Amino acid sequence: MRIKEVNLFTDQIEAMKEFYGTLLELALLEESTSSVSFRVGDSILGLQEATGQEQPFYHVAFTIPTNKLAEAKQWIQARNISLLSKDDKDDFYFPYWDATAFYFYDPSGNLMEFITHHSLENAVEDAFDSRQLLCISEIGLPVDDVPDTISKMKGQYHLEPFAGDGKQFAPIGDAEGMFIVIDKETPWFPDGRNPGVFATEVKVETGQPGSLRIQNGLYSIVSI
């Protein structure tokens, strides 16, 4: 599966424009007073100003080349962005999907992740910069009912979980792109916060065109 576009809400639209456009040097696609979108490799990250008192936060991962984790960490830290740590580590190897990742926050408090999938042949020789943010590879979808969401994903898009217990946690998709379906009462790794349930719009390529709304219509998924 490939994630082509993710549209999220933020109560920090100006700070997010600065963070992604200036600090992380992503290419600007569109901008207005209340929204902005950036190119992330083969994907688009869209941000829309939240209304009222809502303070949305999400989990999103960007894939980077499999040989660039150490350089990417240095690149992020050179921008005075702190990495999240747990058990005295600030990067984490996940053997069940052969990937290594590190995490940080953006101005909206989104749990952001740079991840290297070692099963993908995407190593490069160039020094790390924003051009090596290859795509959005994960979007978190906290839900009331993980098994029901798995069933809907399987029925609509023929997607299966490849890890997790299928009850509280299920990454659905593959190394190129996945929905991180998590029970809304199960804390995120590695920061331990309970997920937030906020409106999310996702466009994907699954080979099975169609649309799906889940979590009482808050999540809109369109496959092209």
Tab-separated table of C-alpha atoms in Angstrom:
chain	number	residue	atom	x	y	z
A	1	MET	CA	0.000	0.000	0.000
A	2	ARG	CA	1.142	3.543	-0.707
A	3	ILE	CA	-0.030	6.583	1.236
A	4	LYS	CA	-0.446	9.389	-1.285
A	5	GLU	CA	-1.876	12.128	0.915
A	6	VAL	CA	-2.656	12.736	4.581
A	7	ASN	CA	-4.698	15.729	5.722
A	8	LEU	CA	-4.618	16.603	9.419
A	9	PHE	CA	-5.828	19.397	11.670
A	10	THR	CA	-3.676	21.639	13.859
A	11	ASP	CA	-4.169	24.456	16.358
A	12	GLN	CA	-0.655	25.725	15.524
A	13	ILE	CA	-0.908	26.419	11.796
A	14	GLU	CA	1.740	29.181	11.645
A	15	ALA	CA	4.208	27.225	13.765
A	16	MET	CA	3.609	24.154	11.618
A	17	LYS	CA	4.280	26.124	8.430
A	18	GLU	CA	7.591	27.231	9.923
A	19	PHE	CA	8.483	23.776	11.230
A	20	TYR	CA	7.842	21.794	8.053
A	21	GLY	CA	8.574	24.469	5.487
A	22	THR	CA	11.611	26.201	6.990
A	23	LEU	CA	13.080	23.845	9.587
A	24	LEU	CA	12.527	20.537	7.751
A	25	GLU	CA	12.785	22.203	4.317
A	26	LEU	CA	9.823	20.425	2.747
A	27	ALA	CA	8.655	21.752	-0.612
A	28	LEU	CA	5.591	23.985	-0.249
A	29	LEU	CA	2.685	22.989	-2.510
A	30	GLU	CA	-0.191	25.241	-1.421
A	31	GLU	CA	-0.720	27.805	1.319
A	32	SER	CA	-3.545	29.950	2.664
A	33	THR	CA	-4.183	31.673	5.980
A	34	SER	CA	-5.812	28.514	7.359
A	35	SER	CA	-4.091	25.644	5.519
A	36	VAL	CA	-0.836	24.478	4.005
A	37	SER	CA	0.436	21.416	2.170
A	38	PHE	CA	3.928	20.059	1.663
A	39	ARG	CA	5.578	17.472	-0.555
A	40	VAL	CA	7.043	14.524	1.374
A	41	GLY	CA	8.692	12.450	-1.351
A	42	ASP	CA	5.889	10.525	-3.065
A	43	SER	CA	3.298	11.797	-0.565
A	44	ILE	CA	1.560	15.024	0.415
A	45	LEU	CA	1.162	16.282	3.982
A	46	GLY	CA	-1.778	18.661	4.331
A	47	LEU	CA	-2.502	20.718	7.444
A	48	GLN	CA	-5.743	22.555	8.175
A	49	GLU	CA	-6.375	24.991	11.010
A	50	ALA	CA	-8.559	23.472	13.725
A	51	THR	CA	-11.615	25.368	14.907
A	52	GLY	CA	-12.639	26.086	18.473
A	53	GLN	CA	-10.641	24.829	21.437
A	54	GLU	CA	-9.621	21.529	19.860
A	55	GLN	CA	-5.914	20.660	20.040
A	56	PRO	CA	-5.545	17.725	17.627
A	57	PHE	CA	-2.521	15.453	17.653
A	58	TYR	CA	-1.655	12.436	15.524
A	59	HIS	CA	1.006	9.839	14.782
A	60	VAL	CA	2.730	10.040	11.384
A	61	ALA	CA	5.850	8.305	10.051
A	62	PHE	CA	8.123	9.259	7.151
A	63	THR	CA	10.228	6.590	5.445
A	64	ILE	CA	13.909	7.403	4.961
A	65	PRO	CA	16.603	5.382	3.144
A	66	THR	CA	17.597	2.222	4.978
A	67	ASN	CA	21.225	3.361	5.386
A	68	LYS	CA	20.505	6.889	6.626
A	69	LEU	CA	19.194	6.523	10.173
A	70	ALA	CA	22.300	7.879	11.919
A	71	GLU	CA	22.607	10.812	9.498
A	72	ALA	CA	18.907	11.587	9.821
A	73	LYS	CA	19.215	11.692	13.611
A	74	GLN	CA	22.089	14.157	13.341
A	75	TRP	CA	20.119	16.234	10.820
A	76	ILE	CA	17.105	16.461	13.140
A	77	GLN	CA	19.188	17.211	16.224
A	78	ALA	CA	21.113	19.926	14.342
A	79	ARG	CA	17.739	21.703	14.077
A	80	ASN	CA	17.362	21.656	17.879
A	81	ILE	CA	14.611	19.042	17.706
A	82	SER	CA	14.789	16.670	20.652
A	83	LEU	CA	14.456	12.939	20.100
A	84	LEU	CA	12.194	10.906	22.353
A	85	SER	CA	13.990	8.337	24.453
A	86	LYS	CA	12.945	5.228	26.340
A	87	ASP	CA	15.146	2.895	28.385
A	88	ASP	CA	18.155	5.102	27.547
A	89	LYS	CA	17.653	4.636	23.795
A	90	ASP	CA	16.541	7.138	21.187
A	91	ASP	CA	16.218	4.762	18.250
A	92	PHE	CA	14.392	1.464	18.229
A	93	TYR	CA	14.651	-1.724	16.167
A	94	PHE	CA	11.411	-3.611	15.525
A	95	PRO	CA	12.345	-7.186	14.568
A	96	TYR	CA	8.838	-8.241	13.528
A	97	TRP	CA	8.929	-5.781	10.631
A	98	ASP	CA	12.712	-5.411	10.241
A	99	ALA	CA	12.709	-1.652	10.737
A	100	THR	CA	14.487	0.945	12.860
A	101	ALA	CA	12.959	4.272	13.855
A	102	PHE	CA	13.276	7.378	15.996
A	103	TYR	CA	10.622	9.802	17.207
A	104	PHE	CA	10.119	13.498	17.959
A	105	TYR	CA	7.334	16.049	18.363
A	106	ASP	CA	6.289	18.825	16.023
A	107	PRO	CA	4.683	22.069	17.291
A	108	SER	CA	1.215	20.463	17.435
A	109	GLY	CA	2.490	17.653	19.637
A	110	ASN	CA	2.172	15.124	16.826
A	111	LEU	CA	4.205	11.978	17.429
A	112	MET	CA	6.451	12.060	14.367
A	113	GLU	CA	8.656	9.180	13.268
A	114	PHE	CA	11.483	8.670	10.789
A	115	ILE	CA	11.674	4.975	9.923
A	116	THR	CA	14.029	2.807	7.899
A	117	HIS	CA	12.524	-0.398	6.515
A	118	HIS	CA	15.469	-2.726	5.930
A	119	SER	CA	13.394	-4.915	3.595
A	120	LEU	CA	13.200	-2.048	1.082
A	121	GLU	CA	16.045	-1.473	-1.374
A	122	ASN	CA	16.253	2.299	-1.070
A	123	ALA	CA	19.812	2.989	0.121
A	124	VAL	CA	21.416	6.154	-1.265
A	125	GLU	CA	24.915	7.633	-1.288
A	126	ASP	CA	24.016	11.327	-1.002
A	127	ALA	CA	24.209	13.132	2.334
A	128	PHE	CA	20.916	13.214	4.179
A	129	ASP	CA	18.545	16.116	3.584
A	130	SER	CA	14.806	16.646	3.171
A	131	ARG	CA	14.859	15.056	-0.289
A	132	GLN	CA	15.422	11.732	1.457
A	133	LEU	CA	12.065	11.875	3.192
A	134	LEU	CA	10.727	9.327	0.732
A	135	CYS	CA	7.054	9.152	1.641
A	136	ILE	CA	4.505	9.135	4.430
A	137	SER	CA	4.553	5.489	5.456
A	138	GLU	CA	2.316	5.451	8.539
A	139	ILE	CA	-0.768	7.214	9.795
A	140	GLY	CA	-2.159	6.374	13.209
A	141	LEU	CA	-5.857	5.547	13.461
A	142	PRO	CA	-6.955	5.233	17.103
A	143	VAL	CA	-10.314	3.445	17.231
A	144	ASP	CA	-12.945	2.099	19.617
A	145	ASP	CA	-12.855	-1.388	18.080
A	146	VAL	CA	-9.666	-2.731	16.493
A	147	PRO	CA	-11.124	-6.091	15.260
A	148	ASP	CA	-14.052	-4.287	13.590
A	149	THR	CA	-11.666	-1.875	11.852
A	150	ILE	CA	-9.525	-4.792	10.642
A	151	SER	CA	-12.652	-6.406	9.210
A	152	LYS	CA	-13.644	-3.228	7.362
A	153	MET	CA	-10.134	-2.748	5.927
A	154	LYS	CA	-10.050	-6.355	4.763
A	155	GLY	CA	-13.503	-6.163	3.226
A	156	GLN	CA	-12.974	-2.850	1.410
A	157	TYR	CA	-9.299	-3.001	0.431
A	158	HIS	CA	-8.214	-6.636	0.964
A	159	LEU	CA	-5.666	-5.384	3.513
A	160	GLU	CA	-4.450	-7.592	6.349
A	161	PRO	CA	-2.568	-6.892	9.579
A	162	PHE	CA	0.988	-8.220	9.543
A	163	ALA	CA	1.771	-7.776	13.251
A	164	GLY	CA	0.127	-6.934	16.550
A	165	ASP	CA	-2.444	-8.823	18.591
A	166	GLY	CA	-5.402	-7.818	16.413
A	167	LYS	CA	-7.279	-6.729	19.523
A	168	GLN	CA	-5.515	-3.588	20.730
A	169	PHE	CA	-2.962	-2.968	17.973
A	170	ALA	CA	-2.723	-3.809	14.277
A	171	PRO	CA	-0.431	-2.332	11.603
A	172	ILE	CA	-2.401	-2.849	8.393
A	173	GLY	CA	-0.627	-2.665	5.025
A	174	ASP	CA	3.047	-3.299	4.319
A	175	ALA	CA	6.507	-1.731	4.512
A	176	GLU	CA	5.620	0.845	1.860
A	177	GLY	CA	2.588	2.136	3.748
A	178	MET	CA	0.394	1.180	6.647
A	179	PHE	CA	-2.439	2.245	8.886
A	180	ILE	CA	-1.436	1.961	12.533
A	181	VAL	CA	-4.766	0.872	14.004
A	182	ILE	CA	-4.646	1.124	17.792
A	183	ASP	CA	-7.204	0.931	20.567
A	184	LYS	CA	-7.762	4.506	21.717
A	185	GLU	CA	-7.031	3.446	25.322
A	186	THR	CA	-3.657	1.888	24.405
A	187	PRO	CA	-0.702	4.288	24.845
A	188	TRP	CA	1.526	5.153	21.926
A	189	PHE	CA	5.118	3.937	21.891
A	190	PRO	CA	7.498	5.374	22.958
A	191	ASP	CA	5.995	8.406	24.718
A	192	GLY	CA	3.195	6.641	26.587
A	193	ARG	CA	0.444	9.143	25.724
A	194	ASN	CA	-3.024	7.859	25.033
A	195	PRO	CA	-3.906	8.496	21.379
A	196	GLY	CA	-6.195	11.326	20.353
A	197	VAL	CA	-9.182	10.716	18.086
A	198	PHE	CA	-9.358	13.583	15.605
A	199	ALA	CA	-10.606	14.020	12.046
A	200	THR	CA	-8.189	12.481	9.526
A	201	GLU	CA	-8.300	12.277	5.727
A	202	VAL	CA	-6.111	9.786	3.886
A	203	LYS	CA	-5.662	8.984	0.191
A	204	VAL	CA	-3.957	5.689	-0.606
A	205	GLU	CA	-3.162	3.289	-3.420
A	206	THR	CA	-4.241	-0.245	-2.549
A	207	GLY	CA	-5.181	-1.754	-5.902
A	208	GLN	CA	-8.791	-1.704	-4.666
A	209	PRO	CA	-10.426	1.659	-5.481
A	210	GLY	CA	-13.136	2.876	-3.148
A	211	SER	CA	-13.834	4.912	-0.033
A	212	LEU	CA	-14.340	4.051	3.605
A	213	ARG	CA	-15.339	6.041	6.672
A	214	ILE	CA	-14.599	4.668	10.119
A	215	GLN	CA	-14.640	5.770	13.771
A	216	ASN	CA	-18.079	7.405	13.511
A	217	GLY	CA	-17.099	9.051	10.247
A	218	LEU	CA	-14.083	10.907	11.660
A	219	TYR	CA	-11.639	9.018	9.436
A	220	SER	CA	-12.026	9.307	5.678
A	221	ILE	CA	-9.991	6.852	3.595
A	222	VAL	CA	-10.059	7.006	-0.203
A	223	SER	CA	-8.200	4.486	-2.324
A	224	ILE	CA	-7.330	5.396	-5.893
